[in-house]
XYZ file of C-alpha atoms in Angstrom:
729
model
C -91.503 125.068 115.722
C -92.584 127.698 113.754
C -95.660 128.664 111.260
C -95.391 127.482 107.488
C -94.819 129.680 104.868
C -97.252 132.461 104.672
C -99.307 133.503 101.439
C -99.780 136.582 100.312
C -102.420 138.010 102.398
C -104.277 139.569 99.387
C -104.245 136.627 97.395
C -105.745 134.411 100.321
C -108.665 136.662 100.895
C -111.782 134.546 100.205
C -114.801 136.642 98.663
C -117.194 134.117 99.902
C -116.960 130.320 101.506
C -119.061 127.924 99.309
C -121.845 127.039 101.619
C -121.945 123.531 100.236
C -118.364 123.029 101.628
C -117.985 122.258 104.823
C -116.152 125.356 106.406
C -113.499 123.501 108.373
C -112.612 120.909 105.489
C -111.712 124.092 103.621
C -109.469 125.988 106.316
C -107.528 123.120 106.506
C -106.783 122.677 103.042
C -104.559 125.845 102.736
C -101.608 126.795 103.864
C -102.714 130.503 105.432
C -106.185 131.796 104.933
C -107.423 135.257 106.147
C -111.582 135.694 105.700
C -113.725 139.001 105.993
C -116.386 138.095 109.220
C -119.234 138.364 106.779
C -117.807 135.997 104.405
C -117.073 133.303 106.957
C -119.592 130.114 108.291
C -119.793 129.824 111.934
C -118.335 126.928 113.904
C -119.191 125.908 117.169
C -117.259 125.236 119.982
C -117.463 121.840 121.581
C -114.382 121.497 124.156
C -111.452 123.980 125.711
C -108.397 122.532 126.882
C -105.377 124.105 128.713
C -102.214 122.914 129.335
C -98.843 124.243 130.161
C -97.444 126.363 127.167
C -94.444 124.698 125.011
C -92.737 128.109 124.434
C -91.536 131.432 125.549
C -94.010 133.302 123.468
C -96.966 132.610 126.120
C -94.672 133.476 128.545
C -93.735 137.233 127.311
C -97.413 137.554 127.404
C -97.590 137.143 130.795
C -99.809 133.719 130.637
C -97.802 130.443 131.066
C -100.869 128.283 129.177
C -101.916 127.304 125.821
C -105.550 126.643 124.834
C -106.526 123.968 121.812
C -110.004 124.294 120.802
C -112.545 121.421 119.749
C -114.708 122.917 116.804
C -117.760 121.347 114.403
C -119.365 122.430 111.433
C -122.153 119.545 111.714
C -119.957 117.585 109.367
C -116.597 117.482 111.032
C -114.891 117.790 114.369
C -111.502 119.480 114.278
C -108.909 120.108 117.281
C -107.077 123.420 116.714
C -104.694 125.390 118.440
C -105.461 128.897 119.631
C -102.236 131.380 118.925
C -101.413 133.021 122.430
C -102.289 136.509 121.434
C -105.977 135.082 121.677
C -105.852 133.507 124.972
C -107.411 136.968 126.500
C -110.944 135.871 124.936
C -110.934 132.517 127.066
C -110.244 134.192 129.912
C -112.729 136.758 129.823
C -114.774 133.917 128.883
C -116.050 135.180 125.765
C -114.929 131.871 123.834
C -116.679 129.720 125.676
C -118.304 125.961 124.674
C -121.620 125.734 123.444
C -121.329 129.159 121.348
C -120.566 130.014 118.017
C -117.163 131.645 116.471
C -116.207 132.827 112.868
C -112.418 132.215 112.185
C -111.241 135.044 110.357
C -107.372 134.268 109.880
C -105.507 130.731 110.238
C -102.461 128.873 109.174
C -101.463 125.148 108.861
C -98.456 124.480 111.117
C -96.382 121.632 110.352
C -94.072 120.340 113.188
C -90.398 120.146 111.928
C -89.160 118.002 114.482
C -91.855 115.299 113.490
C -92.793 113.813 110.133
C -96.736 113.697 109.598
C -97.171 115.951 112.307
C -99.307 119.157 111.933
C -102.123 121.172 113.107
C -104.653 124.118 111.975
C -103.879 127.227 114.274
C -106.441 129.861 114.842
C -104.562 133.459 114.160
C -108.121 135.492 114.590
C -111.806 134.752 115.040
C -115.174 136.947 116.096
C -116.956 135.214 118.876
C -120.644 135.051 118.418
C -121.857 134.348 122.021
C -125.334 134.644 121.409
C -125.524 131.767 118.837
C -125.021 128.167 119.180
C -125.378 126.347 115.713
C -124.504 123.110 117.269
C -127.871 122.819 118.783
C -129.732 122.654 115.490
C -127.847 119.534 114.554
C -129.410 116.352 114.481
C -126.613 114.210 115.074
C -124.310 112.999 118.108
C -121.755 115.307 118.041
C -119.143 113.152 119.944
C -119.885 110.362 116.628
C -119.017 113.384 113.782
C -115.105 112.124 112.404
C -112.180 114.014 113.589
C -110.813 115.952 110.564
C -107.269 115.150 109.437
C -105.184 116.787 106.751
C -103.708 114.710 104.173
C -100.230 113.453 105.115
C -101.247 114.376 108.986
C -102.489 110.508 109.920
C -99.534 110.374 112.361
C -100.791 113.164 114.631
C -102.216 111.113 117.280
C -102.949 114.465 119.293
C -105.615 115.484 116.790
C -107.808 112.602 118.016
C -106.755 111.502 121.352
C -106.920 113.187 124.990
C -103.564 114.970 124.690
C -102.166 118.570 123.697
C -101.248 119.350 120.287
C -98.003 120.918 121.493
C -95.970 117.079 121.508
C -93.942 118.422 124.642
C -96.858 117.992 126.611
C -98.780 114.710 128.060
C -101.884 116.076 129.390
C -104.717 118.698 129.928
C -105.303 120.769 133.025
C -108.747 121.472 134.253
C -110.184 124.925 132.107
C -110.311 127.056 135.212
C -107.863 125.570 138.099
C -104.955 123.195 138.177
C -106.054 121.498 141.733
C -108.541 119.250 139.956
C -107.954 115.388 138.104
C -109.366 115.753 133.987
C -109.320 113.991 131.361
C -109.301 110.574 130.269
C -106.044 109.932 132.341
C -107.064 109.924 135.452
C -107.818 106.223 136.374
C -111.045 105.597 138.727
C -112.453 102.447 138.197
C -111.034 99.792 141.130
C -108.177 97.354 140.980
C -109.261 93.746 141.405
C -106.133 92.439 143.210
C -106.259 88.932 144.686
C -102.535 89.022 145.215
C -101.625 86.450 148.149
C -99.420 88.554 150.492
C -96.552 87.431 152.571
C -96.955 89.878 155.729
C -94.402 88.289 157.787
C -91.613 90.581 156.615
C -93.038 93.854 156.770
C -91.619 96.486 159.164
C -93.655 99.125 161.132
C -93.494 102.773 160.467
C -92.190 103.199 164.204
C -88.628 101.296 162.701
C -88.400 103.542 159.606
C -86.696 106.990 161.324
C -84.425 105.194 162.846
C -83.192 103.182 159.476
C -83.889 106.409 157.312
C -79.680 107.076 156.717
C -78.930 103.335 156.286
C -81.912 101.913 154.450
C -80.891 100.210 151.347
C -83.871 97.771 150.364
C -86.723 98.565 152.747
C -89.083 95.625 154.153
C -92.377 96.203 152.915
C -95.251 98.412 154.544
C -98.638 97.268 155.225
C -100.348 100.377 156.222
C -103.992 102.058 155.875
C -104.435 105.244 154.711
C -106.679 107.406 157.258
C -106.367 110.884 155.611
C -106.075 111.996 152.166
C -105.431 115.235 150.904
C -106.054 117.516 147.617
C -103.766 117.214 144.363
C -100.778 119.445 144.274
C -99.663 120.508 140.806
C -96.168 121.747 140.706
C -95.717 122.008 136.687
C -93.617 125.236 135.331
C -92.128 126.463 132.296
C -88.597 125.132 131.561
C -89.481 121.852 134.009
C -89.283 118.669 132.342
C -91.576 116.267 133.897
C -94.331 114.840 132.155
C -96.685 114.675 134.908
C -95.650 117.149 137.597
C -98.061 116.288 140.384
C -97.876 115.061 144.061
C -100.186 114.723 146.717
C -100.282 113.568 150.507
C -101.680 110.548 152.371
C -101.427 109.976 155.801
C -100.781 106.563 156.557
C -100.824 104.270 159.895
C -100.510 100.938 161.225
C -100.030 99.793 164.733
C -96.979 101.261 165.919
C -98.000 105.251 164.492
C -98.738 107.623 161.721
C -96.416 108.725 158.803
C -96.842 110.993 155.669
C -97.147 108.954 152.392
C -96.137 110.728 148.994
C -97.418 110.088 145.640
C -95.528 111.490 142.958
C -95.821 112.299 139.389
C -96.794 109.833 137.023
C -98.349 107.549 139.743
C -100.978 110.230 140.865
C -102.814 109.782 137.363
C -102.481 106.199 138.234
C -103.492 105.934 141.997
C -104.813 109.000 142.971
C -109.058 108.426 142.395
C -108.238 104.831 143.462
C -107.087 105.512 147.241
C -109.539 106.490 149.629
C -109.454 106.636 153.457
C -109.729 103.419 154.639
C -107.946 101.801 152.096
C -105.197 99.291 152.781
C -101.845 99.011 151.128
C -99.186 96.779 150.668
C -95.804 99.028 149.347
C -92.522 97.802 148.187
C -89.720 99.788 146.679
C -90.763 102.996 148.419
C -87.939 105.858 149.399
C -88.017 108.231 152.353
C -86.765 111.373 152.711
C -86.968 114.394 155.526
C -90.077 116.194 155.888
C -90.916 119.635 154.880
C -91.410 120.867 158.284
C -93.204 124.070 157.117
C -96.041 122.125 155.129
C -99.538 122.318 156.117
C -100.928 118.563 157.909
C -104.079 117.275 158.793
C -104.798 117.695 162.736
C -104.613 114.200 164.291
C -104.531 114.578 167.515
C -107.926 112.828 168.148
C -105.785 109.528 167.335
C -103.692 109.750 170.016
C -100.894 107.681 168.178
C -97.112 108.462 167.946
C -96.989 110.661 164.678
C -93.330 110.029 162.901
C -93.042 113.506 161.200
C -89.229 113.630 160.615
C -89.406 111.644 157.342
C -92.440 110.435 154.707
C -92.713 107.526 152.571
C -92.164 108.635 148.574
C -93.802 106.392 145.857
C -91.850 107.287 142.467
C -92.465 105.745 139.120
C -89.166 105.108 138.664
C -85.773 105.186 140.092
C -86.651 103.091 142.364
C -90.323 101.997 140.628
C -92.447 101.735 143.669
C -94.808 98.676 143.644
C -98.284 99.325 144.980
C -100.836 96.667 146.164
C -104.250 97.676 146.862
C -105.780 94.922 149.393
C -109.511 94.411 148.941
C -111.566 95.052 152.257
C -112.617 91.725 152.557
C -108.718 90.655 152.719
C -107.888 92.571 155.308
C -107.367 90.489 158.696
C -108.204 91.926 162.167
C -104.924 90.271 163.361
C -103.245 93.116 161.608
C -103.672 95.573 164.238
C -104.505 98.446 161.399
C -106.141 101.317 163.732
C -109.798 102.781 162.598
C -110.622 105.969 161.248
C -111.364 108.464 163.586
C -113.047 112.329 163.409
C -113.766 115.214 165.638
C -117.121 116.245 164.422
C -118.579 119.320 166.334
C -121.792 121.309 165.829
C -123.263 124.848 165.094
C -124.285 125.074 169.015
C -120.744 124.625 170.394
C -118.629 126.867 167.276
C -118.779 129.771 169.129
C -116.530 128.200 172.391
C -114.100 127.023 169.987
C -110.570 128.565 169.423
C -109.588 130.588 166.232
C -107.850 128.055 163.799
C -109.360 125.308 165.755
C -109.655 122.121 163.205
C -112.553 120.069 163.418
C -115.549 117.824 160.677
C -118.766 119.338 160.570
C -122.247 117.769 158.716
C -124.923 120.156 157.826
C -128.376 120.279 155.632
C -127.599 122.707 152.886
C -129.591 125.827 152.366
C -127.434 127.888 150.503
C -124.759 127.301 147.721
C -123.186 130.524 146.245
C -121.941 130.179 142.722
C -118.385 129.373 142.389
C -115.890 131.985 141.886
C -112.171 132.362 141.403
C -109.004 133.783 143.383
C -105.782 134.609 141.183
C -102.970 133.891 143.325
C -99.945 132.008 141.469
C -102.556 130.003 139.872
C -106.309 130.340 140.288
C -108.210 128.902 143.382
C -111.861 127.750 142.772
C -114.114 128.360 145.765
C -117.928 128.869 146.898
C -119.834 130.060 150.238
C -121.941 127.796 151.626
C -124.738 127.591 154.548
C -125.716 124.605 155.969
C -127.788 123.889 159.400
C -127.379 120.903 162.139
C -130.610 121.057 164.357
C -128.534 122.727 167.490
C -128.928 126.351 166.239
C -130.863 129.030 165.074
C -127.770 129.952 162.584
C -126.429 128.056 159.756
C -122.708 127.335 159.660
C -121.129 129.247 157.299
C -118.394 127.441 154.953
C -115.914 128.660 152.817
C -114.967 125.625 150.277
C -112.147 125.376 148.223
C -112.097 122.994 145.624
C -110.528 119.856 147.250
C -109.568 117.878 144.277
C -113.113 116.416 144.091
C -115.076 118.232 141.238
C -117.710 115.492 140.844
C -118.776 116.559 144.261
C -117.957 119.909 144.436
C -119.710 120.796 141.480
C -122.953 119.180 142.778
C -123.064 120.321 145.797
C -126.717 121.930 146.107
C -129.595 122.922 148.682
C -131.354 120.122 150.539
C -128.444 117.935 150.513
C -126.239 116.330 153.422
C -122.773 117.800 153.437
C -119.763 116.311 155.397
C -116.650 118.314 155.366
C -113.289 117.342 157.330
C -110.497 119.195 158.517
C -112.099 122.380 158.618
C -110.370 125.432 159.853
C -112.284 127.920 162.229
C -112.018 131.695 161.819
C -113.628 133.960 164.391
C -114.911 137.779 162.944
C -114.813 140.645 164.736
C -118.324 141.620 164.989
C -119.512 138.567 163.153
C -120.188 135.438 163.243
C -117.949 132.792 163.006
C -117.207 130.973 159.650
C -115.165 127.421 158.535
C -112.746 127.949 155.636
C -111.009 124.709 153.878
C -107.712 123.730 154.209
C -105.486 121.794 151.640
C -106.238 118.395 153.560
C -110.277 119.065 154.103
C -112.314 116.206 152.090
C -115.884 116.815 151.247
C -119.036 114.342 150.513
C -122.500 114.895 149.639
C -125.522 112.719 149.528
C -125.215 109.602 147.009
C -121.460 109.323 148.286
C -121.929 108.877 152.157
C -122.265 104.881 151.494
C -119.300 103.435 153.022
C -117.556 106.127 154.686
C -115.871 105.509 158.293
C -117.765 108.630 159.340
C -120.955 107.193 159.298
C -120.828 105.083 162.329
C -119.590 108.644 164.603
C -122.518 109.655 167.062
C -122.857 113.308 166.327
C -123.541 111.867 162.284
C -125.727 109.265 164.098
C -127.571 112.249 165.836
C -127.964 114.688 162.815
C -129.203 111.852 160.499
C -132.143 111.429 163.305
C -133.094 115.134 163.065
C -133.379 115.425 159.546
C -136.019 112.831 159.957
C -138.016 115.362 161.935
C -138.120 117.936 159.056
C -140.423 118.395 156.095
C -139.183 119.099 152.580
C -141.535 121.654 151.637
C -140.501 123.323 154.791
C -136.772 123.742 154.379
C -137.202 124.381 150.352
C -138.590 127.641 150.946
C -135.593 128.424 153.016
C -133.066 127.109 150.058
C -131.378 129.615 147.824
C -128.234 129.175 145.639
C -126.500 131.358 143.285
C -126.124 134.953 142.738
C -123.361 137.545 144.956
C -122.438 136.573 148.336
C -119.327 138.043 150.325
C -117.932 137.394 153.509
C -116.952 138.835 155.846
C -117.767 142.233 155.525
C -115.685 144.655 155.349
C -114.691 145.644 159.023
C -115.967 148.456 161.268
C -112.720 150.520 160.678
C -111.063 150.779 157.326
C -107.238 150.149 157.575
C -105.745 151.485 154.666
C -102.406 149.547 155.423
C -104.309 146.426 154.328
C -106.569 147.258 151.765
C -105.219 150.613 150.040
C -107.587 153.290 149.506
C -106.580 154.771 146.027
C -108.620 157.180 143.474
C -105.694 156.909 141.108
C -107.147 156.647 137.564
C -104.296 153.844 136.406
C -104.545 151.541 139.238
C -108.334 150.965 139.147
C -108.576 150.914 135.998
C -105.689 148.082 136.173
C -108.239 146.351 138.379
C -110.864 146.233 136.212
C -108.910 145.357 133.039
C -106.848 142.160 134.670
C -109.986 140.882 135.588
C -110.820 137.364 134.336
C -113.856 135.138 134.331
C -115.502 134.728 137.691
C -112.547 135.989 139.314
C -113.300 137.995 142.606
C -111.646 141.130 143.834
C -112.086 143.560 146.720
C -110.906 147.054 146.130
C -111.460 150.446 147.952
C -111.760 153.989 146.466
C -111.492 157.309 148.250
C -113.607 160.032 147.106
C -117.301 161.406 147.281
C -120.377 160.112 146.075
C -121.662 162.151 143.368
C -125.205 160.481 142.427
C -127.388 158.118 143.675
C -130.331 156.532 141.847
C -133.187 154.132 142.541
C -133.265 151.909 139.785
C -136.812 149.864 140.451
C -137.025 145.923 138.523
C -139.297 145.723 135.920
C -141.685 142.952 136.513
C -142.999 142.911 132.863
C -140.563 140.583 132.139
C -141.457 137.733 134.588
C -142.098 134.190 133.203
C -146.101 134.036 132.736
C -145.815 130.061 135.219
C -143.868 132.379 137.920
C -145.795 133.449 140.760
C -144.546 135.886 143.533
C -144.302 134.368 146.968
C -145.794 136.113 149.865
C -142.495 136.673 151.408
C -141.491 138.313 148.183
C -144.445 140.389 147.595
C -144.149 141.596 151.304
C -140.608 142.427 150.723
C -141.361 144.602 147.311
C -144.384 146.595 149.318
C -141.619 147.012 152.273
C -139.033 148.545 149.375
C -141.695 150.785 147.926
C -142.605 152.286 151.137
C -139.274 153.478 152.017
C -138.436 154.934 148.463
C -141.964 155.690 148.092
C -141.213 159.877 149.212
C -141.237 160.075 145.284
C -137.945 160.666 145.186
C -135.663 158.348 143.021
C -132.335 159.724 142.333
C -130.299 162.573 143.288
C -127.073 164.456 142.582
C -124.558 166.660 144.002
C -124.796 170.406 143.406
C -121.345 170.411 141.390
C -121.704 166.660 140.016
C -122.617 168.554 136.394
C -119.651 170.583 136.606
C -117.368 167.765 138.012
C -118.420 165.745 135.188
C -116.387 167.375 132.487
C -113.347 167.129 134.233
C -113.299 163.309 134.422
C -111.126 161.488 132.254
C -112.602 157.857 132.807
C -116.447 157.125 133.823
C -116.995 153.497 134.456
C -120.336 152.595 133.731
C -120.489 149.460 135.718
C -123.397 150.007 138.121
C -125.597 147.230 136.879
C -127.174 144.173 138.629
C -127.043 141.374 136.674
C -129.383 138.295 136.781
C -126.334 136.345 137.763
C -126.223 138.807 141.061
C -128.877 137.586 142.095
C -129.400 134.261 144.166
C -132.374 131.910 143.150
C -134.889 130.179 145.316
C -134.169 126.433 144.910
C -136.349 123.895 142.806
C -135.925 120.278 142.243
C -137.472 120.360 139.131
C -134.616 123.250 137.895
C -131.949 121.233 139.745
C -129.555 120.509 136.628
C -130.191 124.328 135.392
C -129.638 126.010 138.355
C -126.737 123.924 139.409
C -125.037 124.933 135.649
C -126.071 128.501 136.223
C -123.918 128.545 139.334
C -120.866 126.680 138.300
C -118.098 128.013 135.955
C -118.731 127.455 132.209
C -118.178 123.806 131.352
C -115.054 122.935 129.371
C -116.834 120.578 127.264
C -120.168 120.569 125.682
C -122.415 118.148 126.192
C -126.977 118.425 125.214
C -127.303 118.596 129.076
C -125.380 121.994 129.054
C -128.180 123.230 127.114
C -130.344 124.249 129.805
C -133.387 126.421 129.749
C -133.131 129.748 130.798
C -133.383 130.268 134.400
C -136.812 132.089 135.379
C -136.094 135.986 136.300
C -136.205 136.111 140.179
C -138.175 138.671 142.017
C -136.713 141.628 143.554
C -137.761 144.973 144.028
C -134.691 147.065 142.800
C -131.566 148.638 143.380
C -129.438 151.637 143.803
C -126.993 152.705 141.468
C -123.910 154.870 143.067
C -121.550 156.847 141.628
C -118.124 157.597 143.319
C -115.867 160.092 142.237
C -112.161 159.579 142.632
C -109.886 161.933 145.279
C -108.420 163.012 142.261
C -111.292 163.957 140.007
C -110.365 161.862 137.140
C -112.201 158.951 137.321
C -115.693 157.925 138.073
C -116.849 154.785 138.778
C -120.486 153.553 139.089
C -121.331 150.651 141.301
C -124.475 148.521 142.001
C -125.730 148.381 145.655
C -128.184 145.812 146.774
C -129.622 146.582 150.169
C -130.719 143.389 152.331
C -134.245 143.900 152.827
C -135.154 140.546 154.952
C -133.321 138.697 157.391
C -133.788 135.390 155.564
C -131.587 136.703 152.687
C -128.184 134.834 152.198
C -126.343 138.054 152.801
C -128.487 139.061 155.927
C -126.333 136.040 157.958
C -123.517 137.483 159.901
C -124.569 140.885 159.080
C -124.499 143.245 162.137
C -128.078 144.634 162.559
C -127.208 147.607 165.100
C -129.592 150.671 164.686
C -128.487 153.408 162.524
C -129.664 156.900 161.552
C -131.763 155.945 158.813
C -129.562 157.710 156.378
C -128.402 156.929 152.960
C -124.684 156.575 154.248
C -125.751 154.359 157.126
C -127.425 152.169 154.486
C -124.261 151.880 152.490
C -122.378 151.258 155.671
C -124.906 148.731 157.349
C -125.794 146.761 154.396
C -129.559 147.767 155.505
C -132.072 149.481 153.645
C -133.542 153.102 154.146
C -135.221 156.054 152.622
C -133.577 157.711 149.470
C -134.566 161.105 150.836
C -131.727 161.374 152.977
C -129.272 161.385 150.269
C -128.470 164.979 150.610
C -126.237 164.268 153.361
C -123.889 162.870 151.008
C -123.437 166.311 149.777
C -119.837 167.196 150.005
C -118.630 164.185 152.027
C -115.516 162.483 151.621
C -115.667 158.561 152.299
C -113.842 155.297 151.098
C -116.006 152.208 149.570
C -115.174 149.242 149.242
C -116.294 147.519 146.109
C -116.577 143.669 145.349
C -115.816 143.145 141.596
C -116.514 140.068 139.820
C -116.372 138.818 136.039
C -118.990 137.214 135.055
C -118.375 136.623 131.242
C -118.015 138.309 128.377
C -118.926 142.176 128.908
C -120.288 141.639 132.231
C -118.350 142.810 134.734
C -120.164 143.140 138.636
C -119.115 146.129 140.553
C -121.072 146.132 144.170
C -120.880 148.285 147.076
C -119.781 146.210 150.100
C -119.177 149.065 152.173
C -118.715 152.677 152.819
C -116.479 154.462 155.571
C -116.415 158.302 156.490
C -112.834 159.108 156.864
C -113.124 159.326 160.644
C -113.794 155.610 160.292
C -110.365 155.124 158.159
C -106.942 153.904 160.034
C -103.835 155.257 158.908
C -101.853 152.749 160.770
């Protein structure tokens, strides 16, 4: 595929787009068009779609994905292809749904291999992130007609939920690869009243011995006792339409075995199959298991586990036949096992070994914002605190997306949370936390009905405890969103684990490559050259917002500690050192998105949208009111000069001012010298007048970076080490 013939730029420069002509209609009638920003009308982004790139062009730019953008001008909707050179505006969340853009260069691309197929390619644009014209339209955007260029009526992808690049069959989620996304993922239950002949079934225990000589296998009658997250294995050059697979653990009266759902069957069945579902399987195949793959912990079932082979369900060669049996048709004489759990309470946590696998239930009191980690692909995760009444301390939970986006995005304080197959992680000198695995499933209020765990004794005990609680009391202890980092950096900095560097290029690269909501932890060695206390301006508070007594006391305490009249400090040679600095990153700003909010039921939808990732599709409910500004006393802005004295970085530091803050949980509260350095090391507040002790002191600063979208990059100090606290192992 190539771009169509390009007309001369000079002859195609339009002096003024007529306001009476819809801009999208005008763009589509030309072969190639270039406009000045002031001469184009805005269009609104209503959807962003991501999928595996169709050509090597994106590969050369170290990005294996392409993007389709759906736009509207209030008259038409149009699906356009975003040129790969513009992918970075999506990565940084400049280009996002619900905001306006101005298209300054585009061309119409014809598919040379298919007659009547083509689309508009956006080659340059200007983002107008502060405006959204679609909010002024007095009409349903989804009801607007799709703009199709005359002669291109065969381009079905313009009007359906499939990519414009014809070799791709489906879209991916915008921010990760693990969630089902789009219309192809069937979720409605299948109503099957098939009469089954169970007299010819075989048992799982027979499959290991028959593996080598199995020609046409006998049917299986099994129950799903565990469901894992979805796995996407697509890559450039792999010619598989739906490169998905997922593991289930199934059981019959003889034992348990892994079952793998492959490719096209995942969109058809993944959201229809649940723990407790009974299946009648035909035309399956067997293969050797991958011994090194992760598996759910199943010891508490006390059943035979047949791990040497696994059942494969394929869309073809052979085409497997999957029959979902209605619960009312399941007979006791089939001997299918009951689903079992291993719930533990917070009071039991400290006595359990590291990597212990368990299930938990708790009342959510804190939910962190959704962040991303880049590995071979992006993972999305959030931190959660939950209480269960057995301890004054909460369960600290690191929850990665588990292919349950409808649940993951709706976790909020005051909900009952159940997480299965969680792994325990002990922290040296801190509180243990639980992290999810590929096998974790989660459930919140509204999804518990009919789940097998509702009859578990510890679940029943938890429900009885919640009946003794008063909502208004618990609400005072709930928070949502904002900066949260756990576990904190260790007492001793190990240079082999986190490389401390003042190298200009390395640090700059970390900032430049950071993408939307990506979290990184970096370290820089050097000197602290300046400290400034930035007092929050309270005048921008919402008129209807009143300070809570606890917040007022925190502010008074904060003010008393900084009330010596000293609001800033600079090293004696900072003015001289500034002259040799080649790059100064002025990132020491505390953004509203960095501060957690008190949870309120009346603001629930707005708070959830604020703490989640930006949506891939615009809808009226995403037009949330601004979040009321939160009350906080202020923060420190710290200037760090790299050891090579070529790079300076401004970072924000927010000390913990009350033990009820989410960041205070698990924070060591050992007494310290009440100096600025000990405050930066411990996380607790201290007077600013002690800053002079930083003069000439070499330190290692551990920084938490998070891209908040657009130009906002959060840079917060996690911990500061003296040289004597650094290990060179």
